[in-house]
XYZ file of C-alpha atoms in Angstrom:
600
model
C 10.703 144.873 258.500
C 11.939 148.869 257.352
C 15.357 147.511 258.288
C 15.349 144.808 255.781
C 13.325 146.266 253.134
C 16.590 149.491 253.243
C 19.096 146.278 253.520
C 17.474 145.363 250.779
C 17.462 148.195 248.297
C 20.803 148.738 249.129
C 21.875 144.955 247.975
C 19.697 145.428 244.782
C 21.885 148.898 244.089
C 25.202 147.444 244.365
C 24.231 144.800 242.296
C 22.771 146.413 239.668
C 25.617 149.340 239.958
C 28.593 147.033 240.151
C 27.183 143.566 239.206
C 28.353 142.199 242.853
C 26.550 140.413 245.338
C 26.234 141.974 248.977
C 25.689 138.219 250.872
C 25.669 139.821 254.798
C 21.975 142.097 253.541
C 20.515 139.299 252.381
C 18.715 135.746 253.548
C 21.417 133.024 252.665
C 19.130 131.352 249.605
C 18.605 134.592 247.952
C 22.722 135.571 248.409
C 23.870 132.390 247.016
C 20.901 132.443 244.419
C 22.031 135.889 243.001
C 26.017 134.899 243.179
C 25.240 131.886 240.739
C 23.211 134.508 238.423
C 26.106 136.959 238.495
C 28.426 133.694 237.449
C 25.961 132.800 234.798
C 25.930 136.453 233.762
C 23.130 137.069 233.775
C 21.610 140.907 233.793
C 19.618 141.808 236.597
C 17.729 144.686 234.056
C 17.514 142.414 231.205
C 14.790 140.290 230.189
C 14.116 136.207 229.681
C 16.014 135.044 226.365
C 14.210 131.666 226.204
C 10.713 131.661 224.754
C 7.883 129.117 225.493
C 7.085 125.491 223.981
C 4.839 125.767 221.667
C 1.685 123.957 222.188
C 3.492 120.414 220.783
C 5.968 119.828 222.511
C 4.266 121.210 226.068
C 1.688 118.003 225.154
C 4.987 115.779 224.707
C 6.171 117.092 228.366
C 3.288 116.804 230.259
C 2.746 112.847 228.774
C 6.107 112.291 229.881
C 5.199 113.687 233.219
C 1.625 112.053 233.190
C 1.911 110.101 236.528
C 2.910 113.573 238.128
C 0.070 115.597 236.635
C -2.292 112.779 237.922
C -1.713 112.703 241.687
C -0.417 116.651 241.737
C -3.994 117.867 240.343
C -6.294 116.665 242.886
C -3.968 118.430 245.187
C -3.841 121.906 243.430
C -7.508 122.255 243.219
C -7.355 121.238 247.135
C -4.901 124.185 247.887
C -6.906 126.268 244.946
C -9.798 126.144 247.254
C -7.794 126.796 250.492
C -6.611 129.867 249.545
C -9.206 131.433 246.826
C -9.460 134.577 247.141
C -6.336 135.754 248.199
C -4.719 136.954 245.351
C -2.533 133.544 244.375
C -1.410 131.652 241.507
C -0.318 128.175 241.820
C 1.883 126.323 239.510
C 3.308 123.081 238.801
C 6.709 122.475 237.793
C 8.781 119.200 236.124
C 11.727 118.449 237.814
C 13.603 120.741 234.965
C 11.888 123.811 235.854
C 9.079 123.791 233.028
C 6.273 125.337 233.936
C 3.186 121.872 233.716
C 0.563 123.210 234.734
C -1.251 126.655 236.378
C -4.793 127.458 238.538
C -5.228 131.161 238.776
C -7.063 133.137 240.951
C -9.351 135.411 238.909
C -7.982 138.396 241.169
C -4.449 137.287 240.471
C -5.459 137.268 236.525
C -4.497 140.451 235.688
C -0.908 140.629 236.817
C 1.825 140.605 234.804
C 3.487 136.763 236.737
C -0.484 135.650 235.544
C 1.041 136.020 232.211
C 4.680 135.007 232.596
C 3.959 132.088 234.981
C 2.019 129.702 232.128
C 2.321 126.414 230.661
C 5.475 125.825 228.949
C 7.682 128.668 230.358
C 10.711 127.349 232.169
C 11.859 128.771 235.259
C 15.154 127.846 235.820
C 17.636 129.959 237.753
C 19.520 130.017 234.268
C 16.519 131.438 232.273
C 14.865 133.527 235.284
C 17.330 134.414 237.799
C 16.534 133.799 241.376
C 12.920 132.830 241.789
C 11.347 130.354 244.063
C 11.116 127.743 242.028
C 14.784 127.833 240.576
C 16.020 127.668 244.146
C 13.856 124.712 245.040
C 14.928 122.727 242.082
C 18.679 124.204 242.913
C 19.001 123.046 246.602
C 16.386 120.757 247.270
C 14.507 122.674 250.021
C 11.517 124.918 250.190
C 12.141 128.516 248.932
C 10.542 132.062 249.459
C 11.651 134.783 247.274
C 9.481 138.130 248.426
C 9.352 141.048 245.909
C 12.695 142.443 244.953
C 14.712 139.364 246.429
C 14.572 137.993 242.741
C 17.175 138.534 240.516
C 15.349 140.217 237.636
C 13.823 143.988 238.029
C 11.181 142.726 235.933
C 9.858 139.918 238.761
C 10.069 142.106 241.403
C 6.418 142.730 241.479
C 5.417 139.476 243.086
C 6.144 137.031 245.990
C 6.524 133.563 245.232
C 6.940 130.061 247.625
C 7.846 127.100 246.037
C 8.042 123.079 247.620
C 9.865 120.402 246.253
C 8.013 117.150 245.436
C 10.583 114.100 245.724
C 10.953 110.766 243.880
C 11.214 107.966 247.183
C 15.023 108.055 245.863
C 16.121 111.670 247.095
C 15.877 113.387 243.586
C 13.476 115.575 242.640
C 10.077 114.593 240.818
C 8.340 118.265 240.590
C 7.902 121.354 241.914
C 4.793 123.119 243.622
C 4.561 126.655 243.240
C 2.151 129.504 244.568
C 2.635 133.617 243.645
C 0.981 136.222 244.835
C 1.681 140.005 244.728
C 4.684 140.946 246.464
C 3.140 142.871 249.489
C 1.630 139.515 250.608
C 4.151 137.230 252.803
C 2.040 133.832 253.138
C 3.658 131.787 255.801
C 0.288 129.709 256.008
C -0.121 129.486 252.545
C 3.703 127.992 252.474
C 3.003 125.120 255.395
C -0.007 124.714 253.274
C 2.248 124.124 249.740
C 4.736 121.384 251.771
C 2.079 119.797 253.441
C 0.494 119.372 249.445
C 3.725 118.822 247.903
C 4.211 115.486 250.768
C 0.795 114.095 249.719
C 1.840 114.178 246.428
C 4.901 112.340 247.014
C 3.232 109.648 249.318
C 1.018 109.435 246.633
C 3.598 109.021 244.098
C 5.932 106.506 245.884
C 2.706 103.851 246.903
C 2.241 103.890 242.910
C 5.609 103.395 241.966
C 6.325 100.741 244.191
C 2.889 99.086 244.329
C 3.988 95.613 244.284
C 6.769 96.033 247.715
C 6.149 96.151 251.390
C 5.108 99.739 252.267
C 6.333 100.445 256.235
C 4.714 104.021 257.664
C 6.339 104.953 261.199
C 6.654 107.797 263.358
C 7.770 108.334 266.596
C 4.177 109.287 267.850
C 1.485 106.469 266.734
C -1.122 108.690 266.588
C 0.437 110.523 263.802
C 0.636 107.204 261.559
C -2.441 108.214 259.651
C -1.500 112.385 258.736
C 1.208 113.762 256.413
C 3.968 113.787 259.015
C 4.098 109.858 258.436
C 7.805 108.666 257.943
C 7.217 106.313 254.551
C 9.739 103.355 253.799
C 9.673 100.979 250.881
C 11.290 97.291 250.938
C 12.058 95.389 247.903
C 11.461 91.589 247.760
C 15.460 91.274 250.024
C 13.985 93.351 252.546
C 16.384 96.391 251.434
C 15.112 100.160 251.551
C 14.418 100.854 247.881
C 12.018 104.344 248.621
C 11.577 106.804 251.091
C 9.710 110.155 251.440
C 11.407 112.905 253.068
C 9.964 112.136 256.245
C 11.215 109.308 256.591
C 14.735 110.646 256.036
C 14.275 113.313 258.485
C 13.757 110.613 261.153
C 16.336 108.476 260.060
C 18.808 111.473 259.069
C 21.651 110.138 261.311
C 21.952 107.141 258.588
C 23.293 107.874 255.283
C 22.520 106.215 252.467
C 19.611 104.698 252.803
C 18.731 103.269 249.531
C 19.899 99.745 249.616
C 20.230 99.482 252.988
C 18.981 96.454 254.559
C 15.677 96.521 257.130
C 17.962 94.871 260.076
C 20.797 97.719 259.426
C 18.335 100.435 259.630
C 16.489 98.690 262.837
C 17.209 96.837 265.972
C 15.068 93.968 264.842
C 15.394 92.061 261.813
C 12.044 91.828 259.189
C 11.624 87.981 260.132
C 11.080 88.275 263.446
C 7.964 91.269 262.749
C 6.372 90.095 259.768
C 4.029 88.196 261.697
C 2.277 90.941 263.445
C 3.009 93.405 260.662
C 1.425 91.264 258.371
C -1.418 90.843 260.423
C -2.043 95.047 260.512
C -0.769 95.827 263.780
C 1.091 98.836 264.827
C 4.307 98.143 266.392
C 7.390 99.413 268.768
C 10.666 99.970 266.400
C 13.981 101.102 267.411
C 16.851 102.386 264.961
C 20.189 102.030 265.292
C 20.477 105.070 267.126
C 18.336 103.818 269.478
C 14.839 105.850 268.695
C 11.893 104.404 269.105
C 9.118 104.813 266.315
C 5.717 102.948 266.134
C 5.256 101.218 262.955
C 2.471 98.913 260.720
C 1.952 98.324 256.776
C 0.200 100.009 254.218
C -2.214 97.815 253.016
C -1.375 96.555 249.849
C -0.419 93.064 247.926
C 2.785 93.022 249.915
C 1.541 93.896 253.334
C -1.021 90.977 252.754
C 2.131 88.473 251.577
C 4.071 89.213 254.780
C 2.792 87.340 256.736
C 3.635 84.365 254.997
C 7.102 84.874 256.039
C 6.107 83.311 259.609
C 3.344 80.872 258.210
C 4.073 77.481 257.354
C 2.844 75.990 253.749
C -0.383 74.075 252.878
C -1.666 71.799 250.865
C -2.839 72.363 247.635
C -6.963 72.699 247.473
C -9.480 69.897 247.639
C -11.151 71.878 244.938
C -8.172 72.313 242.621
C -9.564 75.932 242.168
C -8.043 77.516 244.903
C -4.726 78.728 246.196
C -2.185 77.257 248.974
C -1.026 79.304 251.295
C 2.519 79.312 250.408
C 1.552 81.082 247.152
C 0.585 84.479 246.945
C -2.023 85.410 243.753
C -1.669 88.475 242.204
C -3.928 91.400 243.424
C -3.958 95.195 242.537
C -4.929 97.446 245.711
C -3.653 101.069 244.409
C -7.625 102.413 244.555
C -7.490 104.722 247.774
C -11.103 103.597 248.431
C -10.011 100.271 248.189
C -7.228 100.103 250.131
C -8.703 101.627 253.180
C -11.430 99.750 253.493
C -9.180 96.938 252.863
C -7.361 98.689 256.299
C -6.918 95.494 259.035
C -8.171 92.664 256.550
C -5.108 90.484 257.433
C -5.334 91.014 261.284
C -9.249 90.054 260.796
C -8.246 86.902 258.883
C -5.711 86.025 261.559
C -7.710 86.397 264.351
C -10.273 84.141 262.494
C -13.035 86.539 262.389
C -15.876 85.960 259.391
C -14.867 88.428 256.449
C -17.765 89.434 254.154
C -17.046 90.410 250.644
C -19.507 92.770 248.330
C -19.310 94.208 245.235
C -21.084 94.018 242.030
C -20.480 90.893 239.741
C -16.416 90.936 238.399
C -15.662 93.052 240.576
C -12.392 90.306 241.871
C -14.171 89.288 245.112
C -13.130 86.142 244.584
C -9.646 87.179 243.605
C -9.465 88.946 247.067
C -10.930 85.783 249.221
C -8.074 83.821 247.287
C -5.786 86.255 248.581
C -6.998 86.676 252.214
C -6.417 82.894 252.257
C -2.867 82.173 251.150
C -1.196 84.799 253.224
C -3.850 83.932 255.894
C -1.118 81.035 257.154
C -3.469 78.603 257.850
C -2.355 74.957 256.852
C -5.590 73.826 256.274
C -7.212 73.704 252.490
C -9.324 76.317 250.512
C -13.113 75.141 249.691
C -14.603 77.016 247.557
C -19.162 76.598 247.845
C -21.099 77.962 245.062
C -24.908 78.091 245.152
C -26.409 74.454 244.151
C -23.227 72.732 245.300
C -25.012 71.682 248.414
C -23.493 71.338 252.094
C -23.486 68.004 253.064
C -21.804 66.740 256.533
C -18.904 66.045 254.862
C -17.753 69.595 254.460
C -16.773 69.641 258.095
C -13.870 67.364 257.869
C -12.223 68.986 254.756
C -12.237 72.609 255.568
C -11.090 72.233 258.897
C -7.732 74.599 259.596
C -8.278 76.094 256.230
C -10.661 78.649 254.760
C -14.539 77.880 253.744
C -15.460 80.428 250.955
C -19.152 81.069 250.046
C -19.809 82.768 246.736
C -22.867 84.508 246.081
C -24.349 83.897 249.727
C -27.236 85.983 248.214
C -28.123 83.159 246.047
C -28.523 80.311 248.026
C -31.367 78.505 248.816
C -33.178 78.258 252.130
C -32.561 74.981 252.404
C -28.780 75.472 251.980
C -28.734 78.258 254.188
C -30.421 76.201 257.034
C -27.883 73.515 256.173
C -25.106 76.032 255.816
C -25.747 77.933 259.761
C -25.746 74.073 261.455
C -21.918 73.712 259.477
C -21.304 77.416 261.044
C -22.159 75.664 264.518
C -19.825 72.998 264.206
C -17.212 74.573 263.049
C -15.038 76.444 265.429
C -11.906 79.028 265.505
C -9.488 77.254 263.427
C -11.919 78.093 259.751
C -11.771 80.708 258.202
C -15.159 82.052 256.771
C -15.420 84.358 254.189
C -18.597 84.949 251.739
C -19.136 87.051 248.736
C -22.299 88.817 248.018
C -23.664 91.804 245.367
C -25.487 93.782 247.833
C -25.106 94.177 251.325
C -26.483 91.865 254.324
C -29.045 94.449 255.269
C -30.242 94.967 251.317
C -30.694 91.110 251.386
C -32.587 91.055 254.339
C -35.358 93.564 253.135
C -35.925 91.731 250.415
C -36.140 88.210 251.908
C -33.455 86.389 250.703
C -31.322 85.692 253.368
C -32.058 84.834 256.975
C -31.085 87.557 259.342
C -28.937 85.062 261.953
C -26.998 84.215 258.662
C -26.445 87.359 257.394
C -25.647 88.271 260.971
C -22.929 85.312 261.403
C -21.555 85.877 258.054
C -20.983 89.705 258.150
C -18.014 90.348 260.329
C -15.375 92.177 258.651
C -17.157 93.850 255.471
C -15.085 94.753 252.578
C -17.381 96.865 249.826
C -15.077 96.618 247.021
C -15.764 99.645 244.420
C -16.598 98.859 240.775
C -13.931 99.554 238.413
C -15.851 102.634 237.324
C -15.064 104.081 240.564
C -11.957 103.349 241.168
C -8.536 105.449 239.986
C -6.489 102.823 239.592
C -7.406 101.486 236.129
C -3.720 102.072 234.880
C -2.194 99.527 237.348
C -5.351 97.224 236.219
C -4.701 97.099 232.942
C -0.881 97.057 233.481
C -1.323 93.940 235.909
C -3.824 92.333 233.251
C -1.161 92.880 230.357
C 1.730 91.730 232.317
C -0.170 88.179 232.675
C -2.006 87.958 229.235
C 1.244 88.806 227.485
C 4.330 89.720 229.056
C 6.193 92.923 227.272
C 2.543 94.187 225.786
C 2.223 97.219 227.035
C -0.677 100.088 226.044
C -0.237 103.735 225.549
C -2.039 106.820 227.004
C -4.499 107.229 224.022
C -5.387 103.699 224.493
C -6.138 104.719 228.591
C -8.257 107.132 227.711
C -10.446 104.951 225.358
C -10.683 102.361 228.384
C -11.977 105.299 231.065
C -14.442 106.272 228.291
C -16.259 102.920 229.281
C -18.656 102.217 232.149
C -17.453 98.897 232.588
C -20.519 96.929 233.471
C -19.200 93.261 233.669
C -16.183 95.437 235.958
C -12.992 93.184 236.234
C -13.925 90.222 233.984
C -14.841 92.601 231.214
C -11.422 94.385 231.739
C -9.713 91.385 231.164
C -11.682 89.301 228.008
C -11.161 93.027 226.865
C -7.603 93.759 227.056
C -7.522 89.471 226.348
C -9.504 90.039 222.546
C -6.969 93.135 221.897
C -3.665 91.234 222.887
C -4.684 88.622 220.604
C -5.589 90.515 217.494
C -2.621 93.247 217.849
C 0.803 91.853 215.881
C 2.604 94.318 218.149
C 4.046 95.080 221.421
C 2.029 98.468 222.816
C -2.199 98.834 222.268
C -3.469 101.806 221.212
C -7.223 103.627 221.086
C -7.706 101.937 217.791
C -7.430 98.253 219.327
C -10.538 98.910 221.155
C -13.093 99.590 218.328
C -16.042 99.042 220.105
C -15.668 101.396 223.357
C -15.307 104.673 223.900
C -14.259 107.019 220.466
C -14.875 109.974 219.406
C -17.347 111.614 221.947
C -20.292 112.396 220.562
C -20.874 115.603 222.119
C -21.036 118.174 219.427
C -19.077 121.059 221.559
C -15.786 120.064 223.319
C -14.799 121.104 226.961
C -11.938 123.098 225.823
C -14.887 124.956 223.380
C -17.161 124.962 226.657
C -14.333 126.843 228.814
C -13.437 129.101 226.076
C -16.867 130.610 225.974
C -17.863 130.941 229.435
C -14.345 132.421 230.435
C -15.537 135.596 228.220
C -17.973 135.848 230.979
C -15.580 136.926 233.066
C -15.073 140.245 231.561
C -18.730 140.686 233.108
C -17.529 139.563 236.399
C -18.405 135.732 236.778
C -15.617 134.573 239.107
C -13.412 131.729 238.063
C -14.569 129.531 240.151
C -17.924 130.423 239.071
C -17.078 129.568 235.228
C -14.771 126.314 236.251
C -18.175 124.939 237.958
C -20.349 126.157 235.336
C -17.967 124.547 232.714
C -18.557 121.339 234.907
C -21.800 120.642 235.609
C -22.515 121.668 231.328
C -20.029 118.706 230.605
C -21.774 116.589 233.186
C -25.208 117.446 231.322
C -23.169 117.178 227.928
C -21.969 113.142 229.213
C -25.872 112.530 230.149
C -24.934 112.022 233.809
C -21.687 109.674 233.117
C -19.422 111.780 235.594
C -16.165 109.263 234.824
C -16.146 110.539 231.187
C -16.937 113.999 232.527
C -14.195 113.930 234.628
C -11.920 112.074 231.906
C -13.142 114.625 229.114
C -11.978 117.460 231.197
C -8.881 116.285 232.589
C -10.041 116.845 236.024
C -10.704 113.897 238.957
C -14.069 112.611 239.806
C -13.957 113.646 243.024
C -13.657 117.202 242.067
C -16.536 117.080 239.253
C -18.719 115.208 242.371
C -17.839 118.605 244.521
C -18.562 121.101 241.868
C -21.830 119.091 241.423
C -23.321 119.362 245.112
């Protein structure tokens, strides 16, 4: 370490003495880093010539980098908690080199990068010389820059690691930074920033490409379910259109992958798989290299379509209210709680076992059922029973092969329910049974209003789907909504913010008639705040959270940690939203699960 801490200072002499780079007594980043600062001309004694954004235009940047700042956050106050304590900064970066966002470390607070690291400073190798960041965004890779290994004088008094966050295309979607005083050299706290800045990508691909077949593969099928997961995406042709940088690591002998088709990258074509992917089984790949990888679907609207690929059409419903199984209904599954509970729904509805739906009322259980059933393959029809229908014999005989759905098992009548188990007797493998319910089979029980050997039969695989109040993907809702109420209407952030600001007690349906009312009365082509009158507005809290912050940071000076203040600032917004953590959360910019931590 004394050896390259002289190399060092000897480097940094010659090139602040001649303005010449010595590459052989320093690490290959940092040589080539300070050559293209010496070409730029820049002055390793001088200072930063670009100032700031002002307060404006950093709003403008980070709403054009909203998606980023949504599924980077969670993440940063993840890592904030991993490493508080230690002396760290962490920052997030567009894929330009402006500086998003920062979470600082109350001991890192009073040095000098606390001040220079901030919102709206850009940290470009142009502007900053060789930093962490500037080489990341540079050559695409992970950088560490320790001390006097950046460019400047003036940075040499800190130590800063910096990950790339990619786009599914190869390009660069942000940057992840942490700094910490230059005595500290964090190798844990860098495995730490990749392994955050390749949950933010996952995270960012599955939204982008929300309505395409998600693949996740790795050589090693127990690792199918961590961060080492190799992530492909398929377009409706079956062609790669994503990929995280996993994935490219495993499949680095084969250029160009973007485009490529599924039966050039594998030994098998998609045909020949869909049947078992679609189902949610993990399977044996080889590429054309001849490596074997185990492989399944993400669950999602795509995953569940798959399997139609293999699965002959039906005929249309007895009911008229159902779907076929050559069509596929629309369905948004981007909630994370959603989707994996919604984890081996299709292989449940292809090996015929009963699938139990509950949620409140609206909440698109019968949107889901729909679903399970046309990429079920079954040839037989959909039958949809609702409470005072009745179940006579004849029931038998037309749901056969197909899929008998039960809607709001938990208000039928005995009578139906003893006429409903002796159908459940006759009827063997080749049905499909699924029910829908607003509270669960044991809740039901207790109170007397279901028979046990029902609830019992019915409840086989159990799907709780969330209401929309707890569930993060209300964007992709309202998109999906839009897209079929009026194609090319589209709704703006302001207008997002006014729909989290709403409980949402009639969930889905009230979503829709909602979004339905404002498409109608709007003359133009993107909703705003103000097409929603009667939800959300102007909080009525007298003091805002910024106002809350502001105050109890000047507790600080008295020696209230930061984390101490950020929890504090919490749980007084919480009390300030009478409970209602989702407009907590949405007041403060923060996610519920992090106002839900801070509360415990």
């Amino acid at each position: 370490m004394v050896v390259q801490t002289q190399e060092l200072s000897r480097a940094r002499q010659y090139l602040e003495r001649r303005g010449r780079v010595s590459s052989s007594s320093l690490p290959p980043d940092i040589a080539d880093s300070w050559q293209r600062c010496v070409d730029l001309g820049l002055d390793p004694l001088g200072k930063v010539r670009m100032p700031n954004l002002d307060s404006g235009s950093l709003r403008d940047a980070c709403d054009a980098h909203e998606q980023l700042i949504r599924y980077a956050r969670p993440e940063i106050e993840l890592l904030y908690d991993q490493i508080a304590g230690s002396n760290f900064m962490i920052a997030l970066g567009s894929p330009d080199g402006l500086i998003l966002q920062t979470l600082v470390d109350q001991q890192f607070a009073d040095n000098a990068a606390a001040h220079t690291v901030v919102p709206g400073s850009t940290w470009t190798e142009s502007v900053r010389g060789t930093n962490a960041l500037g080489i990341a965004l540079k050559t695409g890779r992970p950088a560490h820059v320790y001390g006097q290994e950046h460019y400047l004088r003036a940075n040499a008094g800190v130590s800063c690691i910096c990950a790339p966050i990619f786009d599914g295309h190869g390009a660069i979607a942000g940057l992840l930074d942490a700094s910490t005083t230059a005595a500290h050299r964090q190798e844990h706290t860098a495995a730490l920033l990749q392994m955050s800045a390749g949950n933010i990508e996952n995270c960012l691909i599955r939204s982008r490409f929300e309505d395409q077949l998600v693949l996740l593969f790795h050589p090693r099928p127990e690792y199918l379910d961590t961060l080492s997961v190799g992530v492909l995406v398929l377009d409706g042709d079956h062609r790669i259109a994503a990929f995280n940088r996993r994935g490219g690591i495993f499949l680095a002998g084969l250029s160009e992958l973007i485009g490529k088709p599924f039966s050039a990258v594998f030994e098998e074509g998609l045909e020949s798989l869909a049947g078992r992917l679609g189902r949610g089984e993990t399977i044996r790949v080889r590429d054309r290299f001849g490596s074997a990888a185990s492989m399944r679907c993400l669950p999602n609207r795509a995953s569940f379509a798959l399997s139609a690929l293999s699965a002959p059409s039906a005929e249309i419903s007895l009911d008229g209210g159902g779907p076929s199984a050559g069509t596929q209904p629309a369905l948004v599954l981007e909630d994370p709680t959603l989707a994996e509970r919604a984890t081996g729904l299709p292989q449940a509805a292809h090996s015929g076992m009963p699938i139990c739906l509950e949620g409140e009322t609206g909440t698109g259980k019968t949107a889901l059922a729909t679903f399970i059933h046309a990429s079920s393959g079954r040839e037989g029809p959909w039958v949809s029973l609702q409470p005072g229908d009745g179940i006579g014999p004849e029931i038998e005989s037309q749901v056969r092969g197909g899929t008998l759905y039960l809607d709001a098992v938990n208000d039928l009548s005995m009578a139906d329910q003893e006429a409903l188990l002796r159908l459940l007797e006759r009827l063997d493998g080749d049905t499909l049974i699924i029910s829908a319910s607003t509270a669960s089979a044991q809740h039901l029980i207790d109170q007397g209003r279901i028979r046990p050997e029902l609830a019992y039969r019915l409840a086989g695989f159990v799907v709780v789907i969330p209401p929309l109040r707890d569930r993060d993907d209300l964007i992709e809702l309202t998109d999906h909504f839009l897209a079929e109420i009026r194609p090319g209407l589209t709704i703006d952030s302001a207008g997002i913010d006014r729909l989290r600001a709403h409980d949402w007690p009639g969930n889905l349906h009230e979503l829709r008639t909602r979004l339905t009312r404002a498409a109608v009365k709007t003359s133009g082509f993107r909703l705003t705040a103000a097409d929603f009158p009667d939800i959300g507005g102007t909080p009525d809290a007298p003091v805002s959270a910024d106002r809350i912050a502001e105050v109890l940071l000047k507790l600080t000076d008295n020696g209230l940690k930061w984390r101490d203040v950020h929890g504090q600032t919490i749980r007084l917004m919480v009390d300030q939203c009478e409970g209602n953590v989702a407009e907590a959360a949405r007041r403060l910019g923060l996610s519920r699960t992090t106002v839900y931590k801070y509360l415990q």
